[in-house]
CSV table of C-alpha atoms and ligand atoms in Angstrom, one decimal:
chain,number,residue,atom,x,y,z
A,1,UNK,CA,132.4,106.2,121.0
A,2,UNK,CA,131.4,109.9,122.4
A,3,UNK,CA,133.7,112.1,124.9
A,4,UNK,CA,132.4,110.5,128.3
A,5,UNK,CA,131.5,107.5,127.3
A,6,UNK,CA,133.4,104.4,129.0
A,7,UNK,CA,134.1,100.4,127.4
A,8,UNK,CA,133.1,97.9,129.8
A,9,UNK,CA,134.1,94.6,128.6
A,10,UNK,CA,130.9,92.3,127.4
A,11,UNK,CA,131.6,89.5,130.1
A,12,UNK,CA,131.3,91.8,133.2
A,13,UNK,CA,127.8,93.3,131.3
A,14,UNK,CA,126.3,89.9,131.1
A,15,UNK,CA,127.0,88.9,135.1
A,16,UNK,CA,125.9,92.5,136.3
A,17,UNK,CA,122.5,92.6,134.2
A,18,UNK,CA,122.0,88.2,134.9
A,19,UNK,CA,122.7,89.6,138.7
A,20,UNK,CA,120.1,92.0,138.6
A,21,UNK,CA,117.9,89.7,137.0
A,22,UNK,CA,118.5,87.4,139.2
A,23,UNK,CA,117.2,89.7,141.9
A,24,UNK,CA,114.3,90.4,140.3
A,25,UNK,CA,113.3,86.9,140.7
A,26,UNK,CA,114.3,85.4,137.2
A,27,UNK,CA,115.6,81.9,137.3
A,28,UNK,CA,119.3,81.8,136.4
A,29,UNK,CA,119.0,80.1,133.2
A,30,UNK,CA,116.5,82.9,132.0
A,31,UNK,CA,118.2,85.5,134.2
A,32,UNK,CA,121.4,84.5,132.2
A,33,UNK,CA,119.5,83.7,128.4
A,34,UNK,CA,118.4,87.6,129.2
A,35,UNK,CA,121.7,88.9,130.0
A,36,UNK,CA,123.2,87.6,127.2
A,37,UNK,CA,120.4,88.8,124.6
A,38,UNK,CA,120.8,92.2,126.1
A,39,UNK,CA,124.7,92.3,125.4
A,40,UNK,CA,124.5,90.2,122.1
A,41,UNK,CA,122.5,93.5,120.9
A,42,UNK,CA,125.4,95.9,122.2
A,43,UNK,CA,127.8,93.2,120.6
A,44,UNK,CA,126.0,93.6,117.3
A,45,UNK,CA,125.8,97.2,117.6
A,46,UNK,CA,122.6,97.6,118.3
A,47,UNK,CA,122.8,99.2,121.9
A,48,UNK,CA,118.6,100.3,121.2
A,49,UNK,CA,118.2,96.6,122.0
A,50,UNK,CA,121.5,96.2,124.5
A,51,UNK,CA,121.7,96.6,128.4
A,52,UNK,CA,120.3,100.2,128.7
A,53,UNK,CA,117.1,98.1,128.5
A,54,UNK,CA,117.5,96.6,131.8
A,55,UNK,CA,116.1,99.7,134.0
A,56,UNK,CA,113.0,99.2,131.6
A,57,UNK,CA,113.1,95.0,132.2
A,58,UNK,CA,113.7,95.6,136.0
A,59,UNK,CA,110.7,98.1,136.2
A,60,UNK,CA,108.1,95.6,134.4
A,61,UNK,CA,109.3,92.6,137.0
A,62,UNK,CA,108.3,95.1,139.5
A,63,UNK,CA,105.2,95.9,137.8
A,64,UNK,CA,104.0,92.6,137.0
A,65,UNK,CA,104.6,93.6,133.1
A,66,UNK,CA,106.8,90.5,132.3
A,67,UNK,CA,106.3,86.8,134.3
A,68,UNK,CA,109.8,86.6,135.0
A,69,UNK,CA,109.3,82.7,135.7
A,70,UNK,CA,106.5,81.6,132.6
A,71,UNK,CA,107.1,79.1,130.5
A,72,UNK,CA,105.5,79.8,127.1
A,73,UNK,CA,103.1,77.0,125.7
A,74,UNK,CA,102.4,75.4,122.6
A,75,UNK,CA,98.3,75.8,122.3
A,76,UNK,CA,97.7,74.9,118.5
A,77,UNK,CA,100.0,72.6,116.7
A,78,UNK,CA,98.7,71.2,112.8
A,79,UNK,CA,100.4,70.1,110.0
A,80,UNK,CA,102.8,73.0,109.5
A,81,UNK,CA,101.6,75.7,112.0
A,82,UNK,CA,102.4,75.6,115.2
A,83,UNK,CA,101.5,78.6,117.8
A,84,UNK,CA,102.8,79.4,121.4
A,85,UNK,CA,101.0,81.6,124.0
A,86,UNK,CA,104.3,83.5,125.9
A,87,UNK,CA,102.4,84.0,129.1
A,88,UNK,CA,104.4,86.9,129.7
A,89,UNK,CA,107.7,85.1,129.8
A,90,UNK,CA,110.7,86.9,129.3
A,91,UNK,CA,111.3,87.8,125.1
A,92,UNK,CA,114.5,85.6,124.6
A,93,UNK,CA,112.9,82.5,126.2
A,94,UNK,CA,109.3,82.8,124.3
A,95,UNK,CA,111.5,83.5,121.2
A,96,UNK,CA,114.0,80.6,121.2
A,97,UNK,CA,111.1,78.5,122.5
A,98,UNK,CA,109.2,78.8,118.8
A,99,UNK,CA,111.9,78.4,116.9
A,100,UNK,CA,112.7,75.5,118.4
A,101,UNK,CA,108.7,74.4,118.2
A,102,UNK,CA,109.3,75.1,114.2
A,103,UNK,CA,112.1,73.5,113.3
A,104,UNK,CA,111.4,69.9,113.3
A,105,UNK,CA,108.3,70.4,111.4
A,106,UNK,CA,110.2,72.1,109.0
A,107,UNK,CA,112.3,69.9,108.7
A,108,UNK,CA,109.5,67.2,108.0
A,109,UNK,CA,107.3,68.6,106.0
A,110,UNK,CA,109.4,71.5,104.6
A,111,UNK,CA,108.2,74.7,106.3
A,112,UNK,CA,106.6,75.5,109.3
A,113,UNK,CA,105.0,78.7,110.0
A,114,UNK,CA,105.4,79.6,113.7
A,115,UNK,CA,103.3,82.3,115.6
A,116,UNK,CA,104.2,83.6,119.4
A,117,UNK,CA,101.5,85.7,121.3
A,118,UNK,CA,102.0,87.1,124.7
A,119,UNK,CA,105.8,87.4,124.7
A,120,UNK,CA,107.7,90.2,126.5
A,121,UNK,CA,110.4,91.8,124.6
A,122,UNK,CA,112.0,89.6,122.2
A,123,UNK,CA,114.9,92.3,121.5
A,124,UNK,CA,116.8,92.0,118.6
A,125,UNK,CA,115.1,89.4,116.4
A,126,UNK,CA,118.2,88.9,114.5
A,127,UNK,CA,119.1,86.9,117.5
A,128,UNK,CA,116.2,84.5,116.2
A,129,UNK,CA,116.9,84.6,112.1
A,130,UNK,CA,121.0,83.7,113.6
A,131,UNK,CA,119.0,80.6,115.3
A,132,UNK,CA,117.8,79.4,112.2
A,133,UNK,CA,120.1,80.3,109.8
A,134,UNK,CA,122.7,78.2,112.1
A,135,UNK,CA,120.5,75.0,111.7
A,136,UNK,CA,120.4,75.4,107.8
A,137,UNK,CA,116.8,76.9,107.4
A,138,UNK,CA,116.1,80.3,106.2
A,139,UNK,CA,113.3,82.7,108.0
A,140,UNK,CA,111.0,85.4,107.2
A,141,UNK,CA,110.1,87.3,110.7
A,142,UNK,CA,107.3,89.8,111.3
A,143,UNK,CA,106.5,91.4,114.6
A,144,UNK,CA,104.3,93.7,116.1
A,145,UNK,CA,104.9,95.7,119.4
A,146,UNK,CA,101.6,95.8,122.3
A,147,UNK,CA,100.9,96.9,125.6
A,148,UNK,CA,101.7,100.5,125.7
A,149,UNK,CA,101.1,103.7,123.5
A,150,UNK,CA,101.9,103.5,119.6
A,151,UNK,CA,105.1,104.4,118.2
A,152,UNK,CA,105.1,105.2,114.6
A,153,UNK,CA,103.1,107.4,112.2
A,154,UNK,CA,101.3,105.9,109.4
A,155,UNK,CA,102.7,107.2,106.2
A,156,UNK,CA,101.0,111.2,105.8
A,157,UNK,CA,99.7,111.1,109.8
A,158,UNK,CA,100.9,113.1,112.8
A,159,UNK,CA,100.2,110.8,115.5
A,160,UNK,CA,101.9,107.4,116.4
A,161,UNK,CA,99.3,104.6,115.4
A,162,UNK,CA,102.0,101.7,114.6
A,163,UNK,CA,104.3,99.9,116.4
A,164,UNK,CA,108.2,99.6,115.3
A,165,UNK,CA,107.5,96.8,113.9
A,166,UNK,CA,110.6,94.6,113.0
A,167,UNK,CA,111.0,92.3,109.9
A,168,UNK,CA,113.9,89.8,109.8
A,169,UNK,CA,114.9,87.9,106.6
A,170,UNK,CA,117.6,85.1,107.1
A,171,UNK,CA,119.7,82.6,104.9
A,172,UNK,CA,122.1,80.3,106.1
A,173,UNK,CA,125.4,80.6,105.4
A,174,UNK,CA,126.7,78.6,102.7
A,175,UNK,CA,130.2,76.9,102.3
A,176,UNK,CA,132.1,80.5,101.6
A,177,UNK,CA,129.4,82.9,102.4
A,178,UNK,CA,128.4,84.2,106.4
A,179,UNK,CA,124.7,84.5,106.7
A,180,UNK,CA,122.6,86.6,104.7
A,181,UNK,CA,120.7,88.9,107.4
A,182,UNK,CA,118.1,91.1,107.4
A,183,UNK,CA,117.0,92.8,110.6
A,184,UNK,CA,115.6,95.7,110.9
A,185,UNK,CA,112.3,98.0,112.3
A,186,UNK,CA,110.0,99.6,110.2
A,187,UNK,CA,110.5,103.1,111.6
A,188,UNK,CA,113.3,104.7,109.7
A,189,UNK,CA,115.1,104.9,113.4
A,190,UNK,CA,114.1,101.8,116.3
A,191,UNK,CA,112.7,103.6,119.3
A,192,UNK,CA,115.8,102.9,121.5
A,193,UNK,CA,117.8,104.4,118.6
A,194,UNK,CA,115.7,107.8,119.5
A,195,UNK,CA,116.4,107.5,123.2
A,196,UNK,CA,119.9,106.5,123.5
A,197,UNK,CA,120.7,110.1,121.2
A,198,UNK,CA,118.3,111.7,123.2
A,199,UNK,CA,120.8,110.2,125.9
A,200,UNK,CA,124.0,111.7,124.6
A,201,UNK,CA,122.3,114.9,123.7
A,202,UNK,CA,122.8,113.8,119.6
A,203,UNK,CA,120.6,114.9,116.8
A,204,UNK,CA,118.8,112.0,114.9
A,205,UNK,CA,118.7,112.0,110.9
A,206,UNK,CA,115.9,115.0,110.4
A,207,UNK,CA,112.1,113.6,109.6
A,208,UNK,CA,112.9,110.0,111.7
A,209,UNK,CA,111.1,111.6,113.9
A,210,UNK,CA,107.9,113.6,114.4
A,211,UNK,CA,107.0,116.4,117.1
A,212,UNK,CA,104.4,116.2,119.5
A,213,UNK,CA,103.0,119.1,116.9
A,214,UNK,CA,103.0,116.7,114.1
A,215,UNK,CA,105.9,118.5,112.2
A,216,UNK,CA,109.1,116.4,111.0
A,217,UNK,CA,112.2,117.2,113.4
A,218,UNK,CA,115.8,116.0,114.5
A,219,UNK,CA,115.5,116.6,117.7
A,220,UNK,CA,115.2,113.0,119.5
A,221,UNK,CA,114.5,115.5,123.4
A,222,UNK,CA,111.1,113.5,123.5
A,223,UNK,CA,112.5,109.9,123.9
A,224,UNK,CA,115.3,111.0,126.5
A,225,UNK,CA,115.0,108.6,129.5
A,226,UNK,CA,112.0,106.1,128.2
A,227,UNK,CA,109.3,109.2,127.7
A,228,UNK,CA,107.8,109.6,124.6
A,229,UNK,CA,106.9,112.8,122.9
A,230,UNK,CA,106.1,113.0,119.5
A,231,UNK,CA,106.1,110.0,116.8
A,232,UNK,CA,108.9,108.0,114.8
A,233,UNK,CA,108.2,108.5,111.2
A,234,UNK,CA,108.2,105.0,108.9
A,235,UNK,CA,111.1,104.2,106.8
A,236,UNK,CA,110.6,104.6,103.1
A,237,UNK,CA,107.8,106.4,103.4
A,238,UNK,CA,104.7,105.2,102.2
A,239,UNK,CA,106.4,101.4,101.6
A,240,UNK,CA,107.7,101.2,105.2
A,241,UNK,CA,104.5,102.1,106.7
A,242,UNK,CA,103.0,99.6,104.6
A,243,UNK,CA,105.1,96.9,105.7
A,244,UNK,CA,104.7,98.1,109.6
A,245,UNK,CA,101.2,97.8,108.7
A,246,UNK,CA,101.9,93.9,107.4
A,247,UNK,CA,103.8,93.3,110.4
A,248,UNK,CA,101.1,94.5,112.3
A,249,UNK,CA,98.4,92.0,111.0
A,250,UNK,CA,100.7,89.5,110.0
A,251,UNK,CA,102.0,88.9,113.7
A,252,UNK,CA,98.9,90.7,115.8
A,253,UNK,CA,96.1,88.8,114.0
A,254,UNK,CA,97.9,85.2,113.3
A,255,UNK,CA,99.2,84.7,116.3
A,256,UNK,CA,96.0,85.8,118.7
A,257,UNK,CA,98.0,88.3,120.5
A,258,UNK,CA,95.9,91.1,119.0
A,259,UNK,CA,97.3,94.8,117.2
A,260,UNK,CA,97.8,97.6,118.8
A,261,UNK,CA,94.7,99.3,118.1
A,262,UNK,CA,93.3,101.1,121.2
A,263,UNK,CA,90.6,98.1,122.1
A,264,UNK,CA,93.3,96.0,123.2
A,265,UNK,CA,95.5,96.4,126.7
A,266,UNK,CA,98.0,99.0,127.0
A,267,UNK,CA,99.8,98.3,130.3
A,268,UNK,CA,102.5,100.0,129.7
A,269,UNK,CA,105.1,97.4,129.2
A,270,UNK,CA,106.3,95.7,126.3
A,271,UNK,CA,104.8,93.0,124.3
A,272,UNK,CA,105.8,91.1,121.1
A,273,UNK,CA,103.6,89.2,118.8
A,274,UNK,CA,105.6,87.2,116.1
A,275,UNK,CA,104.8,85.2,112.6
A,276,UNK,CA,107.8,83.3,111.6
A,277,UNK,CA,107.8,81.2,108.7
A,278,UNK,CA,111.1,79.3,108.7
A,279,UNK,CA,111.9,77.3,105.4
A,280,UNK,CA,113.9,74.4,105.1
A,281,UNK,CA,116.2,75.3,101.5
A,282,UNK,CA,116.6,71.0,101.0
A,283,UNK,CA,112.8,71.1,100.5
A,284,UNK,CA,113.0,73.7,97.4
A,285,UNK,CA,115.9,72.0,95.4
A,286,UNK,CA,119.7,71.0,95.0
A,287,UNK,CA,121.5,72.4,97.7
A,288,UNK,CA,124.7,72.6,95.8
A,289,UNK,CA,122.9,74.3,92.7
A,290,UNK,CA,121.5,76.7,95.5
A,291,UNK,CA,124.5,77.5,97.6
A,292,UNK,CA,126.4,78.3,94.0
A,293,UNK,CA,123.2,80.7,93.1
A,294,UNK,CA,123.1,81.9,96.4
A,295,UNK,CA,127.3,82.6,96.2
A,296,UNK,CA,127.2,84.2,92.8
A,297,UNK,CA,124.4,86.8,93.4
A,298,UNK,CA,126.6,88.0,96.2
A,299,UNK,CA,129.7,88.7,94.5
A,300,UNK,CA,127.8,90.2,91.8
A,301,UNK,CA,125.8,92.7,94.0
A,302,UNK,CA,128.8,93.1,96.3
A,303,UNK,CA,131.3,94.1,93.6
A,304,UNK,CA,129.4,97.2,92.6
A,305,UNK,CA,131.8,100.1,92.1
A,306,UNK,CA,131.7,102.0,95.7
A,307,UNK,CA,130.0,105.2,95.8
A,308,UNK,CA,132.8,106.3,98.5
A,309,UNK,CA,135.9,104.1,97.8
A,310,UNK,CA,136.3,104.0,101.5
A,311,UNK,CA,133.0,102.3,102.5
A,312,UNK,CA,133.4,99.3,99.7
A,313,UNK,CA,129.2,97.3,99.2
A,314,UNK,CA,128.8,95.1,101.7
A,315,UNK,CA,125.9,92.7,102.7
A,316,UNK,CA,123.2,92.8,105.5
A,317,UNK,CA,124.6,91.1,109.0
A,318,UNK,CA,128.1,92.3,107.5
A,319,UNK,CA,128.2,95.3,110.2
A,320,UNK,CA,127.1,93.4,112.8
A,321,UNK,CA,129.6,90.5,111.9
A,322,UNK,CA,132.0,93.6,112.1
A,323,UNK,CA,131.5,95.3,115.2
A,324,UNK,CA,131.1,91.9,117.3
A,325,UNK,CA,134.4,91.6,116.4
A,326,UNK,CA,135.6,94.8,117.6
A,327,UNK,CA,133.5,95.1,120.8
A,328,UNK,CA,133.9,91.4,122.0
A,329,UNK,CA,137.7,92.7,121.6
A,330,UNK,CA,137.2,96.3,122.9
A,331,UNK,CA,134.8,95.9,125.0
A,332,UNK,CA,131.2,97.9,124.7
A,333,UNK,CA,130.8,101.7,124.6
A,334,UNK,CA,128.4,103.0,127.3
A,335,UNK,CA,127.4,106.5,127.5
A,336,UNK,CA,127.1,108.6,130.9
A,337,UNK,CA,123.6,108.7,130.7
A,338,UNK,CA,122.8,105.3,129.9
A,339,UNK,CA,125.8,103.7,132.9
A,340,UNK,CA,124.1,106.3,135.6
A,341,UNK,CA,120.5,104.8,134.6
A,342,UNK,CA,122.0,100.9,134.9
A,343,UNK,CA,123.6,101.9,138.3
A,344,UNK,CA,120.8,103.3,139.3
A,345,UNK,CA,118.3,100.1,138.8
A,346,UNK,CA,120.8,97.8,140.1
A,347,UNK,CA,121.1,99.9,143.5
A,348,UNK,CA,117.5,100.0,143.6
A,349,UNK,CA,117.2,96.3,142.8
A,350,UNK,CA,119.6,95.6,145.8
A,351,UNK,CA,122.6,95.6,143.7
A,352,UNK,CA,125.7,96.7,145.3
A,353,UNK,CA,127.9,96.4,142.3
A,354,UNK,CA,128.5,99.7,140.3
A,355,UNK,CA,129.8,99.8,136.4
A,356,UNK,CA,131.8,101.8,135.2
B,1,LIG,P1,119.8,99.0,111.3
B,1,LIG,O1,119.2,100.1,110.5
B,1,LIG,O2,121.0,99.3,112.0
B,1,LIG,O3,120.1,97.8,110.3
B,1,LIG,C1,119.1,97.2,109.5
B,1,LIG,C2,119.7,96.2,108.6
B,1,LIG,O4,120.4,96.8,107.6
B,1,LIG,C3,120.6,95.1,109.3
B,1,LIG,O5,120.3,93.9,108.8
B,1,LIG,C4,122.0,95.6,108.8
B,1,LIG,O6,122.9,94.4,108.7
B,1,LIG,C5,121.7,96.1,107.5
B,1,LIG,N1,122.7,97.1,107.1
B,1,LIG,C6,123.1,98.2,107.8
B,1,LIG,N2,124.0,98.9,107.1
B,1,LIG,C7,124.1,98.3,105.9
B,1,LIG,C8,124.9,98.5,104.7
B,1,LIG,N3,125.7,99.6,104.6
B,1,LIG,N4,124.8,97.7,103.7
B,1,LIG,C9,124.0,96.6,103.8
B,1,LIG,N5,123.2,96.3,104.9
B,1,LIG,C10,123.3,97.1,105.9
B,1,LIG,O7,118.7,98.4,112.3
B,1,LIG,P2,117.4,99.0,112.9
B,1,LIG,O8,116.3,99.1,111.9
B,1,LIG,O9,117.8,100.2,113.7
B,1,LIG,O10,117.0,97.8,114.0
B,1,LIG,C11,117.8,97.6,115.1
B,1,LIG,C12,117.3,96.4,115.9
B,1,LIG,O11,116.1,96.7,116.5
B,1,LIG,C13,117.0,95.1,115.1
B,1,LIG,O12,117.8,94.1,115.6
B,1,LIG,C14,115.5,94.9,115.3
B,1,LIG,O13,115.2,93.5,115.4
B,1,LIG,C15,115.3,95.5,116.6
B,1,LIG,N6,113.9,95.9,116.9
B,1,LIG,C16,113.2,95.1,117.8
B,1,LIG,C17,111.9,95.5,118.1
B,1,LIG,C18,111.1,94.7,119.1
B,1,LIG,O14,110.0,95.1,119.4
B,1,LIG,N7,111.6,93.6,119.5
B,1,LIG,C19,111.3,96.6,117.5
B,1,LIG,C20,112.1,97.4,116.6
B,1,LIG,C21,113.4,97.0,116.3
């Protein structure tokens, strides 16, 4: 929370962005499935993925860049592979859609591997691994990003040439452990991460991102508004860009939707191509032998002596766990910036409500 910034409570974020959906055409249940994907991300803390991406969502409606009405389709399904063609439907629709395309046959034959082409934003996959991991299975996610210019350096480039590729690894909670999850991009910062500092006039962490000369910087100025200037750098260096690079191919190639080298459309909205492979744990062994494996390994890697006593180990999808605790009870922090771009694409959407 930043001097300026206001806390809107999440319910009256979800009717104002369904509203504007709504406008835009959207049917109410995907006008509403959007709304709430949008402020499940600000919930989780992840405001790159939260409501400041409705003035983006509202300008591809106008532009044709998302089919606010598609359906996605199943087109191949075979033993355990089943693959969906988005048509442009909105991101949370296409992405719930393949889950629930996989899990039955996962739960037949023991794993399914599930690809989606086509989509529009899917957001914050974690929303997708949380699907999973709440019917029992556990889920490996790759995705690439398509339709507009690259992102992301390779590893020892100065241009963007990747995507932000996320990867999102989930395990379902057992009897006294939450869900283990995973969720993150492959740039060391997510691209929305870049623009809402560049919003409040922040610094990012220096090298996340590269200038438009090709030199390392922490100065996010070339993402402010939804511009880009410059290039995120990979996490981990040479072993994030590597995995971008999986993502890339794993997700591009598999699912159809094609990579985002320069042969293939850049409209200049936002597509997702995902791989999933969801696994069903009853298929691999006892489940009681697992969950007590599964329980152990946490409290041992947990109970590492803390580096700063203050901030004690804790385990991916903890701070997400913690700050949807806090913000469904708070309310969500919204910067100047990002409340004066929402009011502004509502007005212009024919919104007469105002936040804030
Ligand atoms: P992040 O760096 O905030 O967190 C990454 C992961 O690390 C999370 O699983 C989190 O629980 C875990 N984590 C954080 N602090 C931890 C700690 N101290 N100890 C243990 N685990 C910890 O996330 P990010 O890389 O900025 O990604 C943000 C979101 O952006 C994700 O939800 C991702 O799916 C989404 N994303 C989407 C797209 C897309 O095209 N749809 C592209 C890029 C990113």
């Amino acid at each position: 929370m930043q001097p300026g910034d206001v806390r809107i409570p999440a319910a009256e974020l979800t009717t104002f962005a369904a509203a504007a959906l709504e406008k835009a055409g959207a049917k109410r249940p995907h006008a509403q499935a959007v709304a709430d994907h949008l402020v499940a991300s600000n919930l989780a803390g992840h405001d790159s993925h939260g409501i400041g991406l409705l003035p983006a969502y509202l300008k591809h409606s106008r532009e044709g860049l998302v089919d606010v009405n598609a359906e996605p389709e199943t087109v191949h399904s075979a033993g355990a592979i089943v693959k969906l063609d988005g048509h442009d439907a909105w991101g949370r629709v296409a992405g719930e859609a393949a889950m629930k395309a996989a899990f039955p046959k996962a739960d037949e034959l023991g794993l399914c591997a599930v690809t989606l082409s086509n989509s529009h934003h899917l957001g914050r996959i974690g929303t997708y691994g949380e699907m999973a991991a709440q019917e029992g299975f556990a889920a490996l996610f790759f995705v690439n990003v398509t339709d507009h210019d690259p992102m992301v350096a390779p590893y020892g480039g100065t241009d963007s040439r990747l995507g932000t590729n996320p990867v999102c690894i989930a395990l379902p909670p057992t009897g006294t452990k939450p869900a283990f999850l995973l969720d993150m991009a492959t740039s060391r910062i997510a691209m929305g991460k870049a623009r809402v500092a560049a919003n409040k006039g922040l610094r990012v962490p220096f090298g996340s991102i590269i200038d438009s000369n090709g030199l390392p910087t922490d100065d996010p100025s070339g993402f402010k508004g939804f511009e880009q200037k410059g290039a995120l750098a990979p996490f981990g260096d040479h072993k994030g860009y590597g995995l971008a690079f999986a993502a890339e191919l794993l997700a591009g190639v598999f699912s159809g939707g094609g990579t985002i080298q320069p042969g293939n459309e850049r409209r200049g909205g936002i597509r997702n191509q995902m791989m999933a492979i969801v696994l069903s744990p009853d298929a691999f062994g006892d489940p009681a032998a697992m969950e007590r494996e599964m329980d152990a390994m946490w409290d041992y890697a947990l109970a590492s002596p803390p580096a700063d006593w203050d901030s004690p180990v804790i385990a991916p999808g903890d701070p997400e766990r913690a700050l949807k605790k806090r913000r469904s009870a708070e309310g969500v922090p919204l910067d100047p910036e990002t409340l004066k771009q929402l009011n502004d694409a509502a007005k212009a959407a024919g919104i007469k409500r105002q936040l804030g």
